[in-house]
Amino acid sequence: MFRAVATRRLQGAATLLRFQSTLVIAEHANDTIAPITLHTITAASRLGGEVSCLIAGTKCDKNLLPRVAAKLDVAPISDIIAIKSPDTFVRTIYAGNALCTVKCDEKVKVFSVRGTAFEAAATSGGGASSEKAPSASPVGTSEWLDQKLTKSDRPELTGAKVVVSGGRGLKSGENFKLLYDLADQLHAAVGASRAAVDAGFVPNDMQVGQTGKIVAPELYIAVGISGAIQHLAGMKDSKTIVAINKDPEAPIFQVADYGIVADLFKVVPEMTELLKKK
């Protein structure tokens, strides 16, 4: 299925030169566009008349980026955070500790966008015509099995204003219920560190960090997370960071605005109960 979808996307990219325009590959749930795509659209609006293909910096699109670039025979640029001109971009390197300015002279530019670096585009007030793209011919190497939709009342992780994340300090996947209860009171999304994901506590799509999702919410609560550099790279742009850890020397406290040195199994339930009373 992925190859067929990718083929249709590549057909769209191949028409860029004809229209001298920008193609944004949008992630959606059939009826709603993913929040990170709205940030990508903002980046697209700053490109002027250049021929470009923009991809949001999500797990799926990170897999798509090199394939699109290879089909177009161009060099891709990943995870840009600023656009200086239609051919000059800024991206992070060394886990976000340094900035690199890149100039691209390709006729068609293909790059992914870090959603947290751009404001979300408005979802109303504009209009555009639509054209149905022809379906790609079956490639004969894949078979449709089934489709499972997961629905949640919690906001999507990369677009949430409040994020509660857990680490290996939670000790098990069952203990993540403490975070789910707290998140429900804060109308927050729930994330996790790579250590928690690697331990099998939660699925991979909850991972926040350099190799996971990049978030920049108004409030980020890190529970039982030590603060490895890979995790900090994915959440350090949060407006306010609260850390809960029993180890006073945990690196997470170096970036936190507020720190609580205590047992998370006592503090988190107390916070949840206090919020329920309000």
Tab-separated table of C-alpha atoms in Angstrom:
chain	number	residue	atom	x	y	z
A	1	MET	CA	0.000	0.000	0.000
A	2	PHE	CA	2.822	2.407	0.896
A	3	ARG	CA	4.464	2.017	-2.497
A	4	ALA	CA	1.217	2.752	-4.328
A	5	VAL	CA	0.609	5.858	-2.212
A	6	ALA	CA	4.197	6.988	-2.700
A	7	THR	CA	3.831	6.546	-6.462
A	8	ARG	CA	0.797	8.846	-6.550
A	9	ARG	CA	2.686	11.425	-4.481
A	10	LEU	CA	5.652	11.265	-6.820
A	11	GLN	CA	3.365	11.864	-9.795
A	12	GLY	CA	2.259	15.058	-8.072
A	13	ALA	CA	5.860	16.084	-7.474
A	14	ALA	CA	6.677	15.495	-11.138
A	15	THR	CA	4.147	18.178	-12.154
A	16	LEU	CA	5.881	20.883	-10.090
A	17	LEU	CA	8.013	22.122	-12.960
A	18	ARG	CA	4.937	22.444	-15.165
A	19	PHE	CA	3.095	24.605	-12.646
A	20	GLN	CA	6.151	26.385	-11.162
A	21	SER	CA	4.628	25.910	-7.733
A	22	THR	CA	5.028	24.259	-4.349
A	23	LEU	CA	3.709	20.850	-3.353
A	24	VAL	CA	2.956	20.150	0.302
A	25	ILE	CA	2.447	16.491	1.144
A	26	ALA	CA	-0.297	16.608	3.762
A	27	GLU	CA	-0.857	14.152	6.570
A	28	HIS	CA	-4.536	13.738	7.371
A	29	ALA	CA	-7.135	11.455	8.922
A	30	ASN	CA	-9.469	11.589	5.907
A	31	ASP	CA	-11.595	14.347	7.471
A	32	THR	CA	-9.013	16.532	9.263
A	33	ILE	CA	-5.494	17.711	8.419
A	34	ALA	CA	-2.777	16.910	10.953
A	35	PRO	CA	-1.675	20.044	12.869
A	36	ILE	CA	1.939	19.680	11.731
A	37	THR	CA	0.795	20.034	8.111
A	38	LEU	CA	-0.587	23.505	8.911
A	39	HIS	CA	2.889	24.521	10.108
A	40	THR	CA	4.357	23.120	6.895
A	41	ILE	CA	1.927	25.202	4.834
A	42	THR	CA	3.209	28.332	6.609
A	43	ALA	CA	6.742	27.404	5.563
A	44	ALA	CA	5.540	26.882	1.984
A	45	SER	CA	4.041	30.374	1.876
A	46	ARG	CA	7.502	31.886	2.446
A	47	LEU	CA	9.091	30.316	-0.619
A	48	GLY	CA	7.835	32.662	-3.309
A	49	GLY	CA	7.769	31.181	-6.803
A	50	GLU	CA	10.361	28.478	-6.270
A	51	VAL	CA	9.659	24.892	-7.307
A	52	SER	CA	9.585	22.888	-4.096
A	53	CYS	CA	8.194	19.818	-2.381
A	54	LEU	CA	7.635	20.173	1.370
A	55	ILE	CA	7.157	17.277	3.763
A	56	ALA	CA	6.295	17.520	7.464
A	57	GLY	CA	8.954	16.131	9.783
A	58	THR	CA	7.003	13.115	11.041
A	59	LYS	CA	8.026	9.473	11.183
A	60	CYS	CA	6.080	8.558	8.042
A	61	ASP	CA	7.315	11.540	6.064
A	62	LYS	CA	10.921	11.017	7.139
A	63	ASN	CA	10.669	7.672	5.365
A	64	LEU	CA	9.085	9.335	2.332
A	65	LEU	CA	11.582	12.220	2.014
A	66	PRO	CA	14.600	10.304	0.636
A	67	ARG	CA	12.394	8.284	-1.725
A	68	VAL	CA	10.836	11.390	-3.277
A	69	ALA	CA	14.271	13.016	-3.599
A	70	ALA	CA	15.746	9.880	-5.172
A	71	LYS	CA	12.961	9.687	-7.765
A	72	LEU	CA	13.531	13.350	-8.658
A	73	ASP	CA	17.330	12.884	-8.541
A	74	VAL	CA	17.904	15.750	-6.092
A	75	ALA	CA	19.523	16.066	-2.676
A	76	PRO	CA	16.963	16.320	0.167
A	77	ILE	CA	17.232	18.740	3.079
A	78	SER	CA	15.800	17.516	6.365
A	79	ASP	CA	14.204	19.253	9.323
A	80	ILE	CA	14.526	22.930	8.383
A	81	ILE	CA	13.623	25.500	11.049
A	82	ALA	CA	13.857	28.734	9.031
A	83	ILE	CA	13.733	30.013	5.451
A	84	LYS	CA	16.142	32.855	4.652
A	85	SER	CA	15.364	32.948	0.933
A	86	PRO	CA	13.800	30.630	-1.646
A	87	ASP	CA	17.102	28.723	-1.899
A	88	THR	CA	18.625	29.187	1.576
A	89	PHE	CA	17.462	27.340	4.678
A	90	VAL	CA	18.453	26.820	8.310
A	91	ARG	CA	18.444	23.422	10.011
A	92	THR	CA	19.739	22.056	13.303
A	93	ILE	CA	22.694	19.695	13.711
A	94	TYR	CA	24.362	17.930	16.647
A	95	ALA	CA	21.065	17.161	18.409
A	96	GLY	CA	19.953	20.774	18.121
A	97	ASN	CA	23.080	22.285	19.663
A	98	ALA	CA	24.202	24.041	16.474
A	99	LEU	CA	22.553	25.690	13.474
A	100	CYS	CA	23.561	25.070	9.877
A	101	THR	CA	22.677	27.339	6.941
A	102	VAL	CA	22.190	25.373	3.725
A	103	LYS	CA	21.945	26.714	0.171
A	104	CYS	CA	20.191	24.516	-2.370
A	105	ASP	CA	20.668	25.079	-6.111
A	106	GLU	CA	18.498	22.147	-7.224
A	107	LYS	CA	15.785	22.960	-9.791
A	108	VAL	CA	13.291	21.149	-7.564
A	109	LYS	CA	13.877	21.404	-3.832
A	110	VAL	CA	12.704	18.613	-1.535
A	111	PHE	CA	12.832	19.138	2.210
A	112	SER	CA	11.116	18.334	5.472
A	113	VAL	CA	9.940	20.972	7.923
A	114	ARG	CA	10.172	20.989	11.708
A	115	GLY	CA	6.616	21.950	12.580
A	116	THR	CA	7.448	23.616	15.886
A	117	ALA	CA	9.579	26.229	14.098
A	118	PHE	CA	6.645	27.748	12.178
A	119	GLU	CA	3.243	29.099	13.156
A	120	ALA	CA	0.211	27.102	12.078
A	121	ALA	CA	-1.551	28.323	8.937
A	122	ALA	CA	-5.162	29.447	9.202
A	123	THR	CA	-7.701	26.751	8.386
A	124	SER	CA	-10.283	29.158	6.973
A	125	GLY	CA	-10.528	32.252	4.811
A	126	GLY	CA	-9.027	30.829	1.630
A	127	GLY	CA	-10.119	28.768	-1.314
A	128	ALA	CA	-8.533	26.528	-3.883
A	129	SER	CA	-9.568	24.340	-6.756
A	130	SER	CA	-8.977	20.620	-6.523
A	131	GLU	CA	-7.989	18.114	-9.149
A	132	LYS	CA	-8.340	14.370	-8.753
A	133	ALA	CA	-5.053	12.645	-9.513
A	134	PRO	CA	-5.215	9.422	-11.512
A	135	SER	CA	-4.642	6.254	-9.544
A	136	ALA	CA	-1.302	4.571	-9.962
A	137	SER	CA	-1.159	1.209	-11.666
A	138	PRO	CA	-0.932	-1.709	-9.214
A	139	VAL	CA	2.691	-2.621	-8.658
A	140	GLY	CA	1.878	-6.239	-7.884
A	141	THR	CA	4.205	-6.483	-4.896
A	142	SER	CA	1.862	-5.506	-2.080
A	143	GLU	CA	-1.390	-6.793	-0.668
A	144	TRP	CA	-4.052	-4.938	1.334
A	145	LEU	CA	-4.591	-6.639	4.687
A	146	ASP	CA	-6.716	-4.420	6.880
A	147	GLN	CA	-7.091	-0.959	8.374
A	148	LYS	CA	-7.342	-0.146	12.048
A	149	LEU	CA	-8.237	3.351	13.205
A	150	THR	CA	-7.215	4.444	16.675
A	151	LYS	CA	-9.308	7.253	18.131
A	152	SER	CA	-8.515	9.307	21.203
A	153	ASP	CA	-10.050	12.346	22.859
A	154	ARG	CA	-6.566	13.627	23.656
A	155	PRO	CA	-4.942	16.160	21.311
A	156	GLU	CA	-2.358	15.075	18.764
A	157	LEU	CA	1.129	15.081	20.281
A	158	THR	CA	2.879	17.531	17.941
A	159	GLY	CA	0.021	20.053	18.074
A	160	ALA	CA	-0.901	19.891	21.775
A	161	LYS	CA	-0.609	22.950	24.026
A	162	VAL	CA	0.163	20.736	27.022
A	163	VAL	CA	2.233	17.540	26.933
A	164	VAL	CA	2.830	15.084	29.777
A	165	SER	CA	5.715	12.700	29.073
A	166	GLY	CA	6.965	9.699	30.999
A	167	GLY	CA	10.307	7.970	31.135
A	168	ARG	CA	11.866	4.787	32.405
A	169	GLY	CA	11.242	5.989	35.949
A	170	LEU	CA	7.623	4.858	35.581
A	171	LYS	CA	8.963	1.254	35.619
A	172	SER	CA	6.142	-0.286	33.544
A	173	GLY	CA	3.539	0.405	30.900
A	174	GLU	CA	0.751	-0.071	33.445
A	175	ASN	CA	2.094	2.844	35.474
A	176	PHE	CA	1.580	5.170	32.497
A	177	LYS	CA	-2.049	5.257	33.651
A	178	LEU	CA	-0.850	7.814	36.206
A	179	LEU	CA	0.084	10.095	33.306
A	180	TYR	CA	-3.114	9.389	31.382
A	181	ASP	CA	-5.178	10.442	34.412
A	182	LEU	CA	-3.123	13.623	34.838
A	183	ALA	CA	-3.297	14.384	31.112
A	184	ASP	CA	-7.086	14.040	31.130
A	185	GLN	CA	-7.313	16.782	33.758
A	186	LEU	CA	-5.010	19.058	31.746
A	187	HIS	CA	-6.499	18.200	28.325
A	188	ALA	CA	-2.965	17.199	27.401
A	189	ALA	CA	-1.258	14.799	25.025
A	190	VAL	CA	0.916	12.025	26.433
A	191	GLY	CA	4.467	11.378	25.241
A	192	ALA	CA	7.407	9.266	26.307
A	193	SER	CA	11.175	9.144	26.270
A	194	ARG	CA	13.071	6.739	24.036
A	195	ALA	CA	14.045	4.710	27.094
A	196	ALA	CA	10.371	4.118	27.903
A	197	VAL	CA	9.618	3.168	24.296
A	198	ASP	CA	12.621	0.832	24.044
A	199	ALA	CA	11.534	-0.821	27.293
A	200	GLY	CA	8.178	-1.600	25.687
A	201	PHE	CA	6.140	0.567	28.069
A	202	VAL	CA	4.374	2.478	25.273
A	203	PRO	CA	4.235	2.413	21.446
A	204	ASN	CA	6.795	4.142	19.259
A	205	ASP	CA	4.401	6.870	18.075
A	206	MET	CA	4.506	8.387	21.573
A	207	GLN	CA	8.264	8.965	21.507
A	208	VAL	CA	9.477	12.541	21.944
A	209	GLY	CA	13.050	13.304	20.966
A	210	GLN	CA	15.598	13.585	18.200
A	211	THR	CA	14.508	10.268	16.660
A	212	GLY	CA	10.851	10.721	17.640
A	213	LYS	CA	8.470	13.651	17.529
A	214	ILE	CA	9.509	17.280	18.025
A	215	VAL	CA	7.162	19.221	20.305
A	216	ALA	CA	7.017	22.800	21.586
A	217	PRO	CA	3.904	23.092	23.774
A	218	GLU	CA	3.019	25.882	26.173
A	219	LEU	CA	3.587	23.434	29.044
A	220	TYR	CA	5.747	20.286	29.048
A	221	ILE	CA	5.718	18.029	32.114
A	222	ALA	CA	8.539	15.470	32.205
A	223	VAL	CA	7.839	12.652	34.661
A	224	GLY	CA	10.563	10.149	35.509
A	225	ILE	CA	12.726	11.319	32.605
A	226	SER	CA	16.449	11.716	33.264
A	227	GLY	CA	17.020	14.150	30.394
A	228	ALA	CA	19.224	12.485	27.784
A	229	ILE	CA	20.370	14.864	25.047
A	230	GLN	CA	18.316	12.976	22.452
A	231	HIS	CA	15.130	13.657	24.438
A	232	LEU	CA	15.990	17.294	25.145
A	233	ALA	CA	16.425	17.893	21.408
A	234	GLY	CA	12.758	17.076	20.928
A	235	MET	CA	11.226	19.263	23.647
A	236	LYS	CA	13.661	22.017	24.636
A	237	ASP	CA	11.672	24.672	22.740
A	238	SER	CA	8.672	24.177	25.065
A	239	LYS	CA	7.559	27.470	26.618
A	240	THR	CA	7.466	26.127	30.205
A	241	ILE	CA	9.112	22.886	31.348
A	242	VAL	CA	8.250	21.123	34.607
A	243	ALA	CA	10.406	18.161	35.675
A	244	ILE	CA	9.513	15.520	38.268
A	245	ASN	CA	12.361	13.204	39.251
A	246	LYS	CA	13.651	11.738	42.499
A	247	ASP	CA	17.274	12.264	41.405
A	248	PRO	CA	18.302	15.888	42.095
A	249	GLU	CA	21.262	15.484	39.705
A	250	ALA	CA	19.111	14.466	36.724
A	251	PRO	CA	20.069	16.496	33.599
A	252	ILE	CA	16.408	17.335	32.963
A	253	PHE	CA	16.563	19.891	35.790
A	254	GLN	CA	19.143	21.915	33.827
A	255	VAL	CA	16.520	22.858	31.228
A	256	ALA	CA	13.450	22.853	33.487
A	257	ASP	CA	11.748	26.079	34.559
A	258	TYR	CA	10.290	24.291	37.587
A	259	GLY	CA	11.608	21.138	39.229
A	260	ILE	CA	10.104	18.750	41.761
A	261	VAL	CA	12.561	16.383	43.444
A	262	ALA	CA	10.244	13.696	44.750
A	263	ASP	CA	8.783	10.245	44.165
A	264	LEU	CA	6.609	10.486	41.050
A	265	PHE	CA	4.305	7.743	42.381
A	266	LYS	CA	3.295	10.114	45.183
A	267	VAL	CA	3.451	13.483	43.425
A	268	VAL	CA	1.547	12.674	40.215
A	269	PRO	CA	-1.575	11.250	41.954
A	270	GLU	CA	-1.589	14.272	44.286
A	271	MET	CA	-1.460	16.639	41.306
A	272	THR	CA	-4.301	14.765	39.625
A	273	GLU	CA	-6.492	14.934	42.741
A	274	LEU	CA	-5.848	18.666	43.164
A	275	LEU	CA	-6.853	19.306	39.553
A	276	LYS	CA	-10.038	17.267	39.983
A	277	LYS	CA	-11.099	19.531	42.852
A	278	LYS	CA	-10.842	22.672	40.720
